[in-house]
Amino acid sequence: MNLKAWSAVLGVFIGCCSNVIFLELLVKYDSGSGNLITFSQFLFIAIEGFIFTSKFGKVKPVIGFKDYAILVLMFFVTSVCNNYAFDFNIPMPLHMIFRAGSLMANMIMGILILKKKYGISKYISVILITIGIITCTMVSASKVEDTSNPKLRKETPSEENTYSVVFWWCVGIGILTIALLISACMGIYQEVLYKKHGKRSREALYYTHLLPLPGFLLMGSNIWQHLVISATSEPLMVLGVNTFVPEQIIYLICNMITQYVCISSVYVLTAECSSLTVTLVVTLRKFVSLVFSILYFKNSFTLYHWIGTILVFTGTMIFTESYPKSMFKTKEQKEASKKVKAS
């Protein structure tokens, strides 16, 4: 890889991993801030794109707005669902593991929509990922906790409240499942658009964040409510010095910036490297973020969670073919390879 690619890899690890830290700091204080976080990220990236990609509206898009409409709708719903799921007692580790199942969802949609056929290694990877996600989900179901901030919680612990927590956890799992499937459809649709118009990653990044902004008006009251909660948080203390700025506002700004660094680096990496390298880097980044989340934030993580995690990431590595290809060669293919080497 060239210097630009290595810089992008560094940007992915620094941007995406630090973004997860600020995201968890935000949702641990206020689990209902998902819409506020999503809106802030979209607004920041849209403003950056308006200045540097569209040159203040002077550069016309290559892909038509009609084509973008479907892509934007899917991207908007996926982003909102993923962040809103935190309001339904979904812990960060389970959230990250569940989203790691995107390969499985993409494969299923590829078979159903594009009628694609895959080799045995792909099916093995899907089985491993599926078992891993089910394992983590079932274990988490036995230890569901109310993820809302105790300071903001109105209800007192009771048996009835426990059932309510589990119910809303199931709703959260449903929301994540919907987001996973829509994300897979979005990837397929994006692939079709790129084949038709060429890879327009920067343009797509800009318009997929700009066009959904009016949709946030439907969540205006919710966004404002949680912005007020963030604004009334305790001032951030840095080395014992009071900054007089609410800590949650600082975390929100840092989340916006790191999200931009993360997603921009992924787009640069896509342009500079093969899809295999991009997927591998993103997968490793997810694993690093997961481990850091568990250790730093002391999230509950059992042996079964680790087994599920290993299955998910092993399946992902197999899917990206980051292994000796001879492992999954048939007897006939191995014999054919020997004949080629002998000749």
C-alpha positions as CSV (number, residue, x, y, z in Angstrom):
1,M,0.0,0.0,0.0
2,N,1.1,3.6,-0.7
3,L,1.5,6.4,1.9
4,K,-2.0,7.7,1.3
5,A,-3.5,4.2,1.9
6,W,-1.5,3.8,5.1
7,S,-2.7,7.3,6.3
8,A,-6.3,6.1,5.6
9,V,-5.7,3.0,7.7
10,L,-4.4,5.1,10.5
11,G,-7.4,7.4,10.1
12,V,-9.8,4.4,10.3
13,F,-8.4,3.1,13.5
14,I,-8.0,6.5,15.2
15,G,-11.2,8.0,13.9
16,C,-13.5,5.0,14.2
17,C,-12.2,3.7,17.5
18,S,-12.2,7.1,19.2
19,N,-15.7,7.7,17.8
20,V,-16.9,4.6,19.6
21,I,-15.5,6.0,22.8
22,F,-17.4,9.3,22.6
23,L,-20.5,7.5,21.4
24,E,-20.5,5.3,24.5
25,L,-19.8,8.3,26.8
26,L,-22.9,9.9,25.3
27,V,-25.3,7.0,25.4
28,K,-24.1,5.9,28.9
29,Y,-25.2,9.4,30.2
30,D,-28.4,9.6,28.0
31,S,-29.3,6.4,26.1
32,G,-32.1,8.3,24.3
33,S,-29.6,10.7,22.6
34,G,-29.4,8.6,19.4
35,N,-31.4,11.0,17.2
36,L,-29.4,13.9,18.4
37,I,-26.1,12.1,17.7
38,T,-27.2,11.0,14.2
39,F,-28.5,14.5,13.3
40,S,-25.2,16.1,14.5
41,Q,-23.1,13.7,12.4
42,F,-25.3,14.3,9.3
43,L,-25.2,18.1,9.7
44,F,-21.4,18.2,10.2
45,I,-20.6,16.0,7.2
46,A,-23.2,17.9,5.1
47,I,-21.6,21.2,5.9
48,E,-18.1,19.9,5.1
49,G,-19.4,18.4,1.8
50,F,-21.2,21.7,0.8
51,I,-17.9,23.6,1.2
52,F,-15.4,21.1,-0.2
53,T,-17.3,18.7,-2.4
54,S,-20.0,20.8,-4.1
55,K,-18.0,24.0,-3.8
56,F,-20.9,25.9,-2.3
57,G,-23.3,24.4,-4.8
58,K,-21.3,25.1,-7.9
59,V,-20.4,21.4,-8.7
60,K,-23.4,19.5,-10.1
61,P,-23.8,15.8,-9.0
62,V,-23.1,13.1,-11.5
63,I,-25.7,10.7,-10.1
64,G,-29.2,12.1,-10.4
65,F,-31.4,13.0,-7.4
66,K,-34.0,10.4,-8.3
67,D,-31.3,7.7,-7.9
68,Y,-30.1,9.2,-4.7
69,A,-33.6,9.3,-3.2
70,I,-33.8,5.6,-2.6
71,L,-30.2,5.4,-1.4
72,V,-30.7,8.3,1.0
73,L,-33.9,6.9,2.4
74,M,-32.2,3.6,3.2
75,F,-29.1,5.3,4.6
76,F,-31.3,7.6,6.8
77,V,-33.4,4.8,8.2
78,T,-30.3,2.6,8.9
79,S,-28.4,5.4,10.7
80,V,-31.4,6.4,12.8
81,C,-32.2,2.8,13.7
82,N,-28.6,2.0,14.7
83,N,-28.3,5.0,17.0
84,Y,-31.9,4.9,18.3
85,A,-31.4,1.2,19.4
86,F,-29.4,2.4,22.4
87,D,-32.7,3.7,23.9
88,F,-34.0,0.1,24.1
89,N,-31.5,-1.4,26.6
90,I,-29.0,-2.5,24.0
91,P,-25.4,-2.5,25.5
92,M,-22.5,-1.2,23.3
93,P,-20.7,-4.7,22.9
94,L,-23.9,-6.4,21.7
95,H,-24.6,-3.4,19.4
96,M,-21.1,-3.8,17.8
97,I,-21.3,-7.6,17.5
98,F,-24.8,-7.4,15.9
99,R,-23.6,-4.9,13.3
100,A,-20.7,-7.2,12.5
101,G,-23.3,-9.4,10.9
102,S,-23.5,-7.1,7.9
103,L,-21.7,-9.7,5.8
104,M,-24.4,-12.2,6.5
105,A,-27.1,-9.8,5.6
106,N,-25.3,-8.8,2.4
107,M,-24.9,-12.4,1.3
108,I,-28.6,-13.2,1.9
109,M,-29.7,-10.1,0.0
110,G,-27.3,-10.9,-2.8
111,I,-28.8,-14.4,-3.2
112,L,-32.4,-13.1,-3.1
113,I,-32.0,-10.0,-5.1
114,L,-29.0,-10.4,-7.4
115,K,-29.3,-14.2,-7.6
116,K,-25.6,-14.5,-6.7
117,K,-23.8,-17.8,-6.0
118,Y,-21.1,-18.2,-3.5
119,G,-18.4,-20.7,-2.7
120,I,-18.3,-23.1,0.3
121,S,-16.1,-20.7,2.3
122,K,-18.7,-18.0,2.1
123,Y,-21.4,-20.3,3.4
124,I,-19.2,-21.4,6.3
125,S,-18.5,-17.8,7.2
126,V,-22.2,-17.0,7.3
127,I,-22.9,-20.0,9.5
128,L,-20.2,-19.0,12.0
129,I,-21.4,-15.4,12.0
130,T,-25.0,-16.4,12.5
131,I,-24.1,-18.8,15.4
132,G,-21.9,-16.1,17.0
133,I,-24.6,-13.4,16.9
134,I,-27.3,-15.8,18.2
135,T,-25.0,-16.9,21.0
136,C,-24.3,-13.3,22.1
137,T,-27.9,-12.3,21.7
138,M,-29.2,-15.2,23.8
139,V,-26.6,-14.6,26.6
140,S,-27.4,-10.9,26.6
141,A,-31.1,-11.7,26.9
142,S,-30.5,-13.4,30.2
143,K,-28.8,-10.3,31.6
144,V,-30.8,-7.4,30.3
145,E,-30.3,-4.2,32.2
146,D,-31.9,-0.8,32.0
147,T,-29.3,1.3,30.1
148,S,-30.9,4.7,30.9
149,N,-29.0,7.1,33.1
150,P,-29.9,6.4,36.8
151,K,-30.1,10.2,37.3
152,L,-32.7,10.5,34.5
153,R,-34.6,7.3,35.4
154,K,-38.1,7.9,36.8
155,E,-39.2,4.4,37.6
156,T,-38.1,2.5,40.7
157,P,-36.9,-1.2,40.2
158,S,-39.7,-3.7,40.4
159,E,-40.7,-7.0,38.9
160,E,-43.0,-5.2,36.5
161,N,-40.2,-2.9,35.4
162,T,-37.9,-5.9,34.8
163,Y,-40.4,-7.3,32.3
164,S,-40.6,-3.9,30.7
165,V,-36.8,-3.8,30.3
166,V,-36.8,-7.2,28.6
167,F,-39.7,-6.2,26.3
168,W,-37.9,-3.0,25.1
169,W,-34.7,-5.0,24.7
170,C,-36.5,-7.2,22.2
171,V,-37.8,-4.1,20.4
172,G,-34.1,-2.9,20.2
173,I,-33.0,-6.3,18.7
174,G,-35.8,-5.9,16.2
175,I,-34.7,-2.4,15.3
176,L,-31.1,-3.6,14.8
177,T,-32.3,-6.5,12.6
178,I,-34.2,-4.1,10.4
179,A,-31.2,-1.8,10.2
180,L,-29.0,-4.7,9.2
181,L,-31.3,-5.8,6.4
182,I,-31.8,-2.3,5.0
183,S,-28.1,-1.7,5.2
184,A,-27.5,-4.8,3.0
185,C,-30.1,-3.6,0.5
186,M,-28.3,-0.2,0.5
187,G,-25.0,-1.8,-0.3
188,I,-26.5,-3.7,-3.2
189,Y,-28.2,-0.6,-4.6
190,Q,-25.0,1.4,-4.2
191,E,-23.1,-1.3,-6.1
192,V,-25.7,-0.9,-9.0
193,L,-25.4,2.9,-9.0
194,Y,-21.6,2.7,-9.1
195,K,-21.6,0.3,-12.0
196,K,-23.9,2.7,-13.9
197,H,-22.2,6.0,-13.0
198,G,-18.8,5.1,-11.8
199,K,-17.5,5.3,-8.2
200,R,-18.5,8.7,-6.8
201,S,-17.7,8.1,-3.2
202,R,-17.2,11.8,-2.1
203,E,-20.3,12.8,-3.9
204,A,-22.3,10.0,-2.4
205,L,-21.0,10.8,1.1
206,Y,-22.1,14.4,0.7
207,Y,-25.6,13.8,-0.7
208,T,-26.4,10.9,1.6
209,H,-25.9,13.2,4.5
210,L,-27.4,16.4,3.0
211,L,-30.6,15.1,1.6
212,P,-31.9,13.4,4.8
213,L,-31.6,16.5,6.9
214,P,-35.2,17.6,6.4
215,G,-36.3,14.2,7.8
216,F,-34.9,15.2,11.2
217,L,-37.7,17.8,11.5
218,L,-40.0,14.9,12.4
219,M,-37.7,14.2,15.4
220,G,-37.2,17.9,16.2
221,S,-38.8,17.8,19.7
222,N,-36.8,14.6,20.6
223,I,-33.5,16.1,19.3
224,W,-34.1,19.3,21.3
225,Q,-35.1,17.5,24.4
226,H,-31.8,15.5,24.5
227,L,-29.8,18.5,23.4
228,V,-31.1,20.3,26.6
229,I,-30.1,17.2,28.6
230,S,-26.6,17.3,27.2
231,A,-26.4,21.1,27.7
232,T,-27.3,20.8,31.4
233,S,-24.7,18.1,32.1
234,E,-21.8,18.8,34.5
235,P,-19.0,21.0,33.1
236,L,-16.0,19.0,31.8
237,M,-13.0,18.8,34.1
238,V,-9.6,18.7,32.4
239,L,-6.7,17.9,34.7
240,G,-8.7,19.3,37.6
241,V,-9.5,22.5,35.7
242,N,-13.2,23.5,35.2
243,T,-13.8,24.2,31.5
244,F,-17.3,25.6,32.2
245,V,-18.5,23.7,29.1
246,P,-21.0,20.8,29.5
247,E,-19.1,17.6,29.2
248,Q,-21.8,16.0,27.0
249,I,-21.6,18.9,24.5
250,I,-17.8,18.4,24.3
251,Y,-18.4,14.7,23.7
252,L,-21.0,15.4,21.1
253,I,-18.6,17.7,19.2
254,C,-15.8,15.1,19.4
255,N,-18.2,12.4,18.2
256,M,-19.1,14.5,15.1
257,I,-15.4,15.2,14.3
258,T,-14.3,11.6,14.8
259,Q,-17.2,10.3,12.8
260,Y,-16.1,12.5,9.9
261,V,-12.5,11.3,10.2
262,C,-13.7,7.7,10.4
263,I,-16.1,7.7,7.4
264,S,-13.8,9.9,5.2
265,S,-10.8,7.5,5.9
266,V,-13.0,4.5,4.8
267,Y,-13.9,6.3,1.6
268,V,-10.2,7.1,0.9
269,L,-9.2,3.5,1.6
270,T,-11.9,2.3,-0.8
271,A,-10.4,4.4,-3.5
272,E,-6.8,3.3,-2.8
273,C,-7.1,-0.4,-1.9
274,S,-9.1,-3.5,-2.9
275,S,-12.4,-4.2,-1.2
276,L,-10.7,-7.2,0.5
277,T,-8.2,-4.9,2.3
278,V,-10.9,-2.4,3.2
279,T,-13.2,-5.1,4.7
280,L,-10.2,-6.5,6.6
281,V,-9.2,-3.1,8.1
282,V,-12.8,-2.3,9.1
283,T,-13.2,-5.8,10.7
284,L,-10.0,-5.4,12.7
285,R,-11.1,-1.9,13.8
286,K,-14.4,-3.3,15.0
287,F,-12.6,-5.9,17.1
288,V,-10.3,-3.3,18.6
289,S,-13.2,-1.1,19.4
290,L,-15.1,-4.0,21.0
291,V,-12.2,-5.1,23.2
292,F,-11.5,-1.5,24.3
293,S,-15.2,-0.9,25.1
294,I,-15.3,-4.0,27.3
295,L,-12.0,-3.2,29.2
296,Y,-12.4,0.6,29.5
297,F,-16.1,0.8,30.2
298,K,-16.2,-2.4,32.2
299,N,-19.1,-3.8,30.2
300,S,-20.5,-7.2,31.2
301,F,-18.9,-9.8,29.0
302,T,-19.0,-13.5,29.7
303,L,-17.2,-16.5,28.3
304,Y,-20.1,-17.1,26.0
305,H,-19.9,-13.5,24.7
306,W,-16.2,-14.2,23.9
307,I,-17.1,-17.4,22.1
308,G,-19.8,-15.6,20.1
309,T,-17.4,-12.7,19.3
310,I,-14.6,-15.1,18.1
311,L,-17.2,-16.9,15.9
312,V,-18.4,-13.6,14.4
313,F,-14.9,-12.3,13.6
314,T,-13.6,-15.7,12.4
315,G,-16.5,-15.9,10.0
316,T,-15.8,-12.4,8.8
317,M,-12.1,-13.2,8.2
318,I,-13.2,-16.3,6.2
319,F,-15.7,-14.2,4.2
320,T,-12.9,-11.7,3.3
321,E,-10.7,-14.7,2.4
322,S,-8.0,-13.7,4.8
323,Y,-6.7,-17.2,5.1
324,P,-4.7,-19.7,3.0
325,K,-7.1,-20.4,0.1
326,S,-6.0,-24.1,0.0
327,M,-8.0,-24.6,3.2
328,F,-11.3,-24.7,1.2
329,K,-10.1,-26.2,-2.0
330,T,-11.8,-29.3,-3.2
331,K,-9.9,-32.5,-3.9
332,E,-10.2,-31.9,-7.7
333,Q,-9.0,-28.2,-7.3
334,K,-5.9,-29.3,-5.3
335,E,-5.0,-32.0,-7.9
336,A,-5.4,-29.4,-10.7
337,S,-3.1,-27.0,-8.8
338,K,-0.5,-29.7,-8.5
339,K,-0.6,-30.4,-12.2
340,V,-0.2,-26.7,-13.0
341,K,2.8,-26.4,-10.7
342,A,4.3,-29.6,-12.2
343,S,4.0,-28.3,-15.7
